Coordinates of C-alpha atoms in Angstrom, one line a residue:
Chain E
M1 CA 56.4 -165.0 144.9
R2 CA 52.8 -163.8 145.3
I3 CA 52.7 -160.5 147.0
L4 CA 49.7 -158.4 148.4
A5 CA 50.5 -154.7 148.9
V6 CA 48.1 -152.5 150.8
D7 CA 48.3 -148.7 151.0
D8 CA 45.6 -146.0 150.9
E9 CA 47.8 -143.8 148.7
P10 CA 47.4 -145.0 145.1
L11 CA 50.6 -143.2 144.0
L12 CA 52.6 -145.1 146.6
L13 CA 51.3 -148.3 145.3
E14 CA 52.4 -147.2 141.9
V15 CA 55.9 -146.7 143.3
V16 CA 55.9 -150.1 145.0
K17 CA 54.6 -151.7 141.8
T18 CA 57.3 -150.1 139.7
S19 CA 60.1 -150.8 142.2
L20 CA 59.1 -154.4 142.7
A21 CA 58.8 -155.0 139.0
Q22 CA 62.4 -153.7 138.6
L23 CA 63.5 -156.2 141.2
G24 CA 61.8 -159.0 139.3
Y25 CA 58.7 -159.3 141.5
Q26 CA 55.8 -159.3 139.0
D27 CA 53.1 -161.2 140.8
V28 CA 51.8 -158.4 143.0
T29 CA 48.2 -157.6 143.9
F30 CA 47.4 -154.0 145.0
V31 CA 44.5 -152.9 147.2
N32 CA 43.8 -149.6 149.0
S33 CA 42.4 -150.7 152.3
G34 CA 42.4 -153.3 155.0
P35 CA 38.9 -154.7 154.2
E36 CA 39.9 -155.0 150.6
A37 CA 43.1 -156.9 151.6
L38 CA 41.2 -159.3 153.8
A39 CA 38.7 -160.0 150.9
A40 CA 41.7 -160.5 148.5
M41 CA 43.1 -163.1 151.0
D42 CA 39.8 -164.9 151.2
N43 CA 39.3 -164.9 147.5
A44 CA 42.9 -165.9 146.5
A45 CA 42.9 -169.2 144.7
V46 CA 46.6 -169.6 145.6
P47 CA 47.6 -168.1 149.0
F48 CA 49.9 -165.0 149.0
D49 CA 53.5 -165.5 150.0
C50 CA 54.2 -162.1 151.4
F51 CA 52.3 -159.0 152.5
L52 CA 53.3 -155.3 152.4
F53 CA 51.0 -153.2 154.7
D54 CA 50.9 -149.5 155.2
I55 CA 50.5 -148.7 158.9
Q56 CA 48.3 -145.7 159.0
M57 CA 45.2 -146.1 156.9
P58 CA 41.8 -144.5 157.5
E59 CA 39.3 -147.4 157.4
M60 CA 41.4 -150.0 159.2
D61 CA 45.0 -149.4 160.3
G62 CA 47.8 -151.7 159.4
I63 CA 48.2 -153.1 163.0
T64 CA 44.6 -154.3 163.1
L65 CA 45.1 -155.7 159.6
I66 CA 48.2 -157.7 160.8
G67 CA 46.1 -159.1 163.7
L68 CA 43.2 -160.2 161.4
T69 CA 45.7 -161.6 158.9
R70 CA 47.4 -163.7 161.6
E71 CA 44.0 -165.1 162.6
K72 CA 43.7 -166.8 159.2
P73 CA 45.2 -170.3 159.4
A74 CA 46.8 -169.9 155.9
Y75 CA 48.6 -166.7 156.9
K76 CA 49.8 -167.4 160.4
R77 CA 53.5 -167.3 159.4
T78 CA 53.4 -165.5 156.1
P79 CA 56.0 -162.7 156.1
I80 CA 54.4 -159.3 156.7
L81 CA 56.5 -156.2 155.9
M82 CA 55.2 -152.9 157.1
L83 CA 55.6 -149.7 155.0
T84 CA 56.5 -147.1 157.6
R85 CA 58.0 -143.8 158.2
V86 CA 60.7 -143.4 160.9
S87 CA 58.3 -141.0 162.8
E88 CA 55.8 -143.9 163.3
R89 CA 58.0 -145.4 166.1
E90 CA 55.1 -146.4 168.4
A91 CA 53.2 -148.0 165.5
I92 CA 56.3 -150.0 164.5
D93 CA 56.5 -151.4 168.1
A94 CA 52.8 -152.3 168.0
A95 CA 53.1 -153.9 164.6
F96 CA 56.0 -156.2 165.6
A97 CA 54.0 -157.2 168.7
A98 CA 51.0 -157.9 166.4
G99 CA 53.0 -160.3 164.3
A100 CA 54.9 -158.2 161.6
T101 CA 58.1 -159.7 160.3
D102 CA 60.0 -156.7 159.2
Y103 CA 59.5 -153.1 157.9
I104 CA 60.4 -151.1 154.8
N105 CA 61.0 -147.4 155.4
K106 CA 59.3 -144.7 153.4
P107 CA 60.6 -143.0 151.4
L108 CA 61.2 -146.2 149.5
D109 CA 64.8 -146.8 148.8
R110 CA 65.7 -149.3 146.0
I111 CA 68.6 -150.9 147.9
D112 CA 66.6 -151.2 151.1
L113 CA 63.7 -152.7 149.3
K114 CA 65.9 -155.2 147.5
A115 CA 67.5 -156.3 150.7
R116 CA 64.2 -156.7 152.6
M117 CA 62.5 -158.5 149.7
G118 CA 65.6 -160.7 149.3
M119 CA 65.3 -161.8 152.9
V120 CA 61.6 -162.5 152.4
A121 CA 62.2 -164.5 149.3
R122 CA 64.7 -166.7 151.1
L123 CA 62.3 -167.2 154.0
V124 CA 59.5 -168.1 151.6
E125 CA 61.7 -170.5 149.8
E126 CA 62.9 -172.2 153.0
R127 CA 59.3 -172.6 154.2
R128 CA 58.2 -173.9 150.9
R129 CA 60.8 -176.6 151.1
A130 CA 60.0 -177.3 154.7
G131 CA 56.3 -177.5 153.8
A132 CA 57.1 -180.0 151.1
V133 CA 59.0 -182.1 153.5
S134 CA 56.3 -181.8 156.1
A135 CA 53.6 -182.9 153.5
V136 CA 55.6 -186.0 152.7
A137 CA 56.0 -186.7 156.3
Q138 CA 52.3 -186.3 157.0
A139 CA 51.5 -188.6 154.2
A140 CA 53.8 -191.1 155.9
E141 CA 51.8 -190.4 159.1
H142 CA 54.6 -189.1 161.2
H143 CA 55.8 -185.7 162.1
E144 CA 59.1 -184.6 160.6
A145 CA 61.3 -183.2 163.3
A146 CA 62.9 -179.8 162.7
P147 CA 66.6 -179.7 163.4
F148 CA 67.3 -179.0 167.1
E149 CA 68.9 -175.6 166.4
T150 CA 65.9 -174.3 164.3
P151 CA 64.0 -171.4 165.9
L152 CA 60.4 -172.5 166.1
F153 CA 57.2 -170.4 166.3
M154 CA 54.3 -171.7 168.4
E155 CA 50.9 -170.3 167.8
G156 CA 48.6 -168.8 170.3
I157 CA 51.1 -167.8 172.9
G158 CA 50.9 -164.2 174.1
G159 CA 54.0 -162.0 173.4
L160 CA 55.7 -164.7 171.3
V161 CA 57.0 -163.6 167.9
E162 CA 59.3 -165.3 165.4
Y163 CA 63.0 -164.9 166.2
L164 CA 63.6 -163.2 162.9
A165 CA 61.0 -160.6 163.7
L166 CA 62.5 -160.0 167.1
E167 CA 65.9 -159.5 165.5
N168 CA 64.4 -157.1 163.0
Y169 CA 62.6 -155.3 165.7
V170 CA 65.8 -154.7 167.7
L171 CA 67.5 -153.5 164.6
T172 CA 64.8 -150.8 164.2
L173 CA 65.6 -149.4 167.6
G174 CA 67.7 -146.2 167.8
R175 CA 70.4 -145.9 170.5
K176 CA 68.0 -144.1 172.9
Q177 CA 65.3 -146.8 172.5
M178 CA 67.9 -149.5 172.9
F179 CA 68.9 -147.9 176.2
S180 CA 65.3 -148.3 177.4
I181 CA 65.1 -152.1 177.0
A182 CA 66.7 -155.1 178.6
A183 CA 67.2 -158.6 177.1
L184 CA 66.7 -161.7 179.2
G185 CA 67.8 -165.2 178.0
F186 CA 66.1 -168.5 179.1
T187 CA 67.5 -171.9 178.4
V188 CA 66.0 -175.3 178.9
E189 CA 69.0 -177.0 180.3
N190 CA 68.0 -180.5 179.4
A191 CA 66.6 -179.6 175.9
A192 CA 69.2 -181.6 174.1
A193 CA 68.3 -184.7 176.1
I194 CA 64.6 -184.2 175.5
Y195 CA 65.2 -183.7 171.8
R196 CA 67.2 -186.9 171.6
R197 CA 64.4 -188.8 173.2
A198 CA 61.5 -187.2 171.3
P199 CA 62.7 -185.1 168.4
G200 CA 59.3 -184.5 166.9
L201 CA 56.1 -183.1 168.2
Q202 CA 56.8 -183.9 171.8
F203 CA 59.9 -181.7 171.8
E204 CA 57.8 -178.9 170.2
Y205 CA 55.0 -179.4 172.8
M206 CA 57.7 -179.1 175.5
L207 CA 58.9 -175.8 174.0
G208 CA 55.2 -174.7 173.9
D209 CA 54.8 -175.4 177.6
V210 CA 58.0 -173.5 178.4
A211 CA 56.9 -170.5 176.2
T212 CA 53.5 -170.5 177.9
V213 CA 54.9 -170.4 181.4
I214 CA 57.5 -167.7 180.4
F215 CA 54.5 -165.6 179.2
E216 CA 52.5 -166.3 182.3
V217 CA 55.4 -165.4 184.6
M218 CA 56.6 -162.4 182.7
K219 CA 53.4 -160.9 181.2
A220 CA 53.2 -158.0 183.7
N221 CA 56.4 -156.7 182.1
N222 CA 54.9 -156.1 178.6
L223 CA 57.3 -158.5 177.1
M224 CA 58.1 -159.6 173.5
F225 CA 59.9 -162.9 173.2
A226 CA 61.0 -165.6 170.8
H227 CA 62.3 -169.1 170.6
A228 CA 65.9 -168.8 169.4
G229 CA 66.5 -172.5 168.5
G230 CA 67.4 -175.5 170.7
G231 CA 66.1 -174.9 174.2
D232 CA 66.8 -171.1 174.1
F233 CA 64.3 -168.3 174.4
I234 CA 65.0 -164.6 174.3
C235 CA 62.9 -161.9 175.9
L236 CA 62.8 -158.1 175.6
L237 CA 61.6 -156.1 178.5
P238 CA 61.4 -152.5 179.5
R239 CA 64.7 -151.7 181.1
M240 CA 63.2 -150.1 184.2
H241 CA 61.5 -153.3 185.4
E242 CA 63.3 -155.0 188.2
I243 CA 64.5 -158.4 187.1
D244 CA 65.5 -161.1 189.5
P245 CA 66.5 -164.2 187.5
E246 CA 66.4 -166.5 190.5
H247 CA 62.9 -165.4 191.5
I248 CA 61.8 -165.9 187.8
E249 CA 63.4 -169.4 187.8
D250 CA 61.4 -170.3 190.9
D251 CA 58.1 -169.0 189.4
L252 CA 58.8 -170.9 186.1
R253 CA 59.5 -174.1 188.0
L254 CA 56.3 -173.7 190.0
A255 CA 54.3 -173.0 186.8
L256 CA 55.8 -175.9 185.0
S257 CA 55.0 -178.3 187.8
D258 CA 51.3 -178.0 186.6
F259 CA 52.4 -180.1 183.6
S260 CA 54.3 -182.7 185.6
G261 CA 51.5 -185.3 185.4
L262 CA 51.6 -185.1 181.6
Y263 CA 55.4 -185.5 181.4
A264 CA 55.2 -188.4 183.9
A265 CA 52.5 -190.1 181.8
D266 CA 54.7 -189.7 178.6
G267 CA 57.8 -190.9 180.4
M268 CA 59.4 -187.6 179.6
P269 CA 61.8 -185.6 181.8
M270 CA 60.5 -182.2 183.0
P271 CA 62.1 -179.2 181.3
R272 CA 64.5 -177.4 183.6
V273 CA 64.6 -173.7 182.8
R274 CA 67.6 -171.5 183.6
V275 CA 67.3 -167.7 183.4
G276 CA 70.4 -165.5 182.6
Q277 CA 71.3 -162.1 184.0
P278 CA 69.5 -159.3 182.1
V279 CA 71.7 -157.6 179.5
R280 CA 71.3 -153.9 178.9
S281 CA 72.7 -151.9 176.1
N282 CA 75.4 -149.5 176.9
V283 CA 74.5 -146.0 175.6
F284 CA 78.1 -145.7 174.2
S285 CA 78.1 -149.1 172.7
L286 CA 79.1 -149.3 169.1
T287 CA 78.2 -152.9 168.5
R288 CA 75.2 -153.9 166.4
A289 CA 71.9 -153.7 168.2
D290 CA 71.1 -157.4 167.8
Q291 CA 74.3 -158.3 169.8
I292 CA 72.2 -157.7 172.9
L293 CA 70.2 -160.8 172.0
I294 CA 73.2 -163.0 171.6
R295 CA 74.8 -161.7 174.8
A296 CA 71.5 -162.4 176.7
L297 CA 71.3 -165.9 175.3
A298 CA 74.9 -166.6 176.3
E299 CA 74.1 -165.3 179.8
A300 CA 71.5 -168.0 180.2
Q301 CA 73.9 -170.8 179.5
P302 CA 75.1 -172.8 182.5
K303 CA 78.5 -171.5 183.5
D304 CA 79.4 -173.9 186.3
S305 CA 79.3 -177.0 184.1
M306 CA 82.2 -179.4 184.5
P307 CA 85.0 -179.0 181.9
E308 CA 84.7 -181.4 179.0
P309 CA 87.1 -184.3 179.1
A310 CA 90.1 -184.0 176.8
W311 CA 89.0 -186.8 174.5
K312 CA 85.8 -184.9 173.8
R313 CA 87.5 -181.6 173.0
A314 CA 89.9 -183.5 170.7
L315 CA 86.9 -184.8 168.7
R316 CA 86.0 -181.3 167.6
Chain P
M1 CA 67.1 -125.9 145.3
E2 CA 64.9 -128.9 144.4
Q3 CA 64.4 -129.4 140.7
N4 CA 61.6 -131.1 139.0
K5 CA 63.5 -134.4 139.0
P6 CA 64.5 -136.6 141.9
E7 CA 67.4 -135.9 144.2
N8 CA 70.5 -138.1 144.7
T9 CA 69.9 -140.1 141.5
T10 CA 72.7 -142.5 140.8
D11 CA 73.4 -144.3 137.6
R12 CA 72.1 -147.6 139.1
D13 CA 68.8 -146.0 139.8
E14 CA 68.3 -144.5 136.4
I15 CA 66.2 -147.3 135.0
L16 CA 63.9 -147.1 138.1
E17 CA 63.8 -143.4 137.9
R18 CA 62.7 -143.5 134.3
A19 CA 60.0 -146.0 135.2
L20 CA 58.9 -143.8 138.0
A21 CA 58.6 -140.6 135.8
P22 CA 54.8 -141.0 135.2
V23 CA 54.2 -141.4 138.9
R24 CA 56.2 -138.3 139.6
A25 CA 54.3 -136.4 137.0
R26 CA 51.0 -137.5 138.7
F27 CA 52.3 -136.4 142.0
I28 CA 53.1 -132.9 140.6
E29 CA 49.7 -132.8 139.0
A30 CA 48.1 -133.5 142.3
I31 CA 50.0 -130.7 144.1
E32 CA 47.6 -127.9 142.9
G33 CA 44.7 -129.8 144.4
H34 CA 46.6 -130.3 147.7
I35 CA 47.4 -126.6 147.9
L36 CA 43.7 -125.7 147.4
S37 CA 42.6 -128.3 150.0
L38 CA 45.2 -127.1 152.5
E39 CA 44.2 -123.4 152.0
T40 CA 40.5 -124.2 152.4
L41 CA 41.1 -126.3 155.6
R42 CA 43.3 -123.5 157.0
Q43 CA 40.5 -121.0 156.5
E44 CA 38.1 -123.4 158.2
A45 CA 40.5 -123.9 161.1
R46 CA 40.8 -120.1 161.6
R47 CA 37.0 -119.9 162.1
E48 CA 36.2 -120.5 165.7
T49 CA 34.8 -124.0 166.1
P50 CA 34.8 -126.2 169.2
E51 CA 36.4 -129.2 167.4
K52 CA 39.7 -129.5 165.7
N53 CA 38.5 -131.3 162.6
A54 CA 39.9 -129.0 160.1
L55 CA 43.3 -129.2 161.8
K56 CA 43.0 -133.0 161.9
E57 CA 42.2 -133.0 158.1
I58 CA 45.3 -130.9 157.5
G59 CA 47.3 -133.5 159.4
Q60 CA 45.8 -136.3 157.4
L61 CA 46.6 -134.7 154.1
A62 CA 50.1 -133.8 155.2
H63 CA 50.5 -137.5 156.3
R64 CA 49.5 -138.7 152.8
I65 CA 51.9 -136.2 151.1
A66 CA 54.7 -137.2 153.5
G67 CA 54.1 -140.9 152.7
I68 CA 54.6 -140.4 149.0
A69 CA 56.8 -137.3 148.3
G70 CA 60.1 -138.8 149.3
S71 CA 59.5 -142.0 147.3
V72 CA 59.0 -140.0 144.1
G73 CA 62.1 -137.9 144.7
Y74 CA 60.8 -134.9 146.7
K75 CA 62.4 -135.6 150.0
Q76 CA 62.3 -132.0 151.2
I77 CA 58.5 -131.8 150.6
G78 CA 58.1 -135.1 152.4
E79 CA 60.0 -133.7 155.4
M80 CA 58.0 -130.5 155.5
A81 CA 54.8 -132.5 155.3
S82 CA 56.0 -134.6 158.2
S83 CA 56.6 -131.5 160.2
V84 CA 53.0 -130.3 159.6
E85 CA 51.6 -133.7 160.5
R86 CA 53.7 -133.8 163.7
R87 CA 52.7 -130.3 164.7
V88 CA 49.0 -131.2 164.2
I89 CA 49.4 -134.3 166.3
D90 CA 51.1 -132.4 169.1
C91 CA 48.5 -129.6 169.0
C92 CA 45.5 -132.1 169.1
A93 CA 47.1 -133.9 172.0
S94 CA 47.6 -130.7 174.0
D95 CA 45.1 -128.6 175.9
R96 CA 46.0 -125.5 173.9
T97 CA 43.2 -123.3 172.6
E98 CA 42.1 -123.6 169.0
S99 CA 43.6 -120.3 167.9
D100 CA 46.9 -121.2 169.5
C101 CA 46.9 -124.5 167.7
V102 CA 46.1 -122.8 164.3
A103 CA 48.9 -120.3 164.8
S104 CA 51.3 -123.1 165.8
V105 CA 50.4 -125.2 162.7
D106 CA 50.6 -122.1 160.5
E107 CA 54.3 -121.7 161.4
V108 CA 55.1 -124.9 159.5
L109 CA 52.1 -124.9 157.1
E110 CA 53.0 -121.6 155.5
P111 CA 56.5 -122.6 154.3
F112 CA 55.2 -126.0 153.3
L113 CA 52.6 -124.3 151.0
D114 CA 55.3 -122.1 149.6
S115 CA 57.4 -125.1 148.8
L116 CA 54.5 -126.8 147.1
E117 CA 53.7 -123.7 145.1
S118 CA 57.3 -123.5 143.9
K119 CA 56.9 -127.0 142.4
L120 CA 54.0 -125.6 140.2
D121 CA 56.4 -123.1 138.9
D122 CA 59.0 -125.7 137.8

């Protein structure tokens, strides 16, 4: 795995280098500033697989660097881990919103570093395999469909981050911060039917349309949201905002109607989006922080559907 | 009392700690320069100036030390440096007078400098 580490403190880079070497990560490039990092990316014969960015740097801060990195086509989805201190809470929020994948706390802890890098290594390996499949598919001039349940990331949609990044973000929140947010689930009720009909690019375009209208309808709320797989989206909002799911559903329906001509031309059903009740963390809750996402996604699922026939249940 | 070796070292970390020994030594070598810089900046901050640049520089240096100290085994120094940085940020964001800010930062800077000096004696 090719890693680029950026920190203005040379001694910290020495610590990172030594610690990563102990974990078996030898192919690491070190630079001291954002501009040097961007130059290293442009000059790399083989793209980097992972980035480690300090947040607070004098010439260009880590958040600006994340944004500029994400503008490079080769690095739109490359995992970016921030090197942060707990006291940099606001910067952590901004970094996740800018496209960071995860964070590593300073002081560096060997076990924490091993866990985070292990996660990145698995992600890189999965994407390498998916990339190989996609390359073969492109050679065959057709788009390889991702499995229905795979969380997808669509570029260029405001507030949209990868599901993994959203989970990691929630896990960074302390109890007090958790209390200040609400999670809202969205589900495209007929997603499975659309996928069966057009499992490739058309399904992804449909999700892109839904993500676009979610952003348009919710953008006043300073949201961060992600596709969670299938037809499900999950959104984090400041808790104090008034949330009326029925009103949001109406707005989404209206916004999606702009696309109706395109769907009709393709002979595709229009996506029907359902919005769940907002889920807020209980200040006394002892469950893991990311449970709020799962609960909000469950809230968005239709509850009044007819019970399955016995023969169908027996098949399971 | 902190010793001139990392805190909370477990057997599993020993190989890493040995590998980090040269970095730790360089951190200790740099401490004398940090003390001199912080003392100079503190003197500048005490002179009456309309801007808070000297205080900001103290905050930036404290930030650098806070970022590395804990990672080379000096958690307490890192925490004290963080306190100095936080105090500078709070002061710069407030509408307090320059002399009030200097006095406020001094409250956390003085023990921080003492702690750094104690490392030179190790």
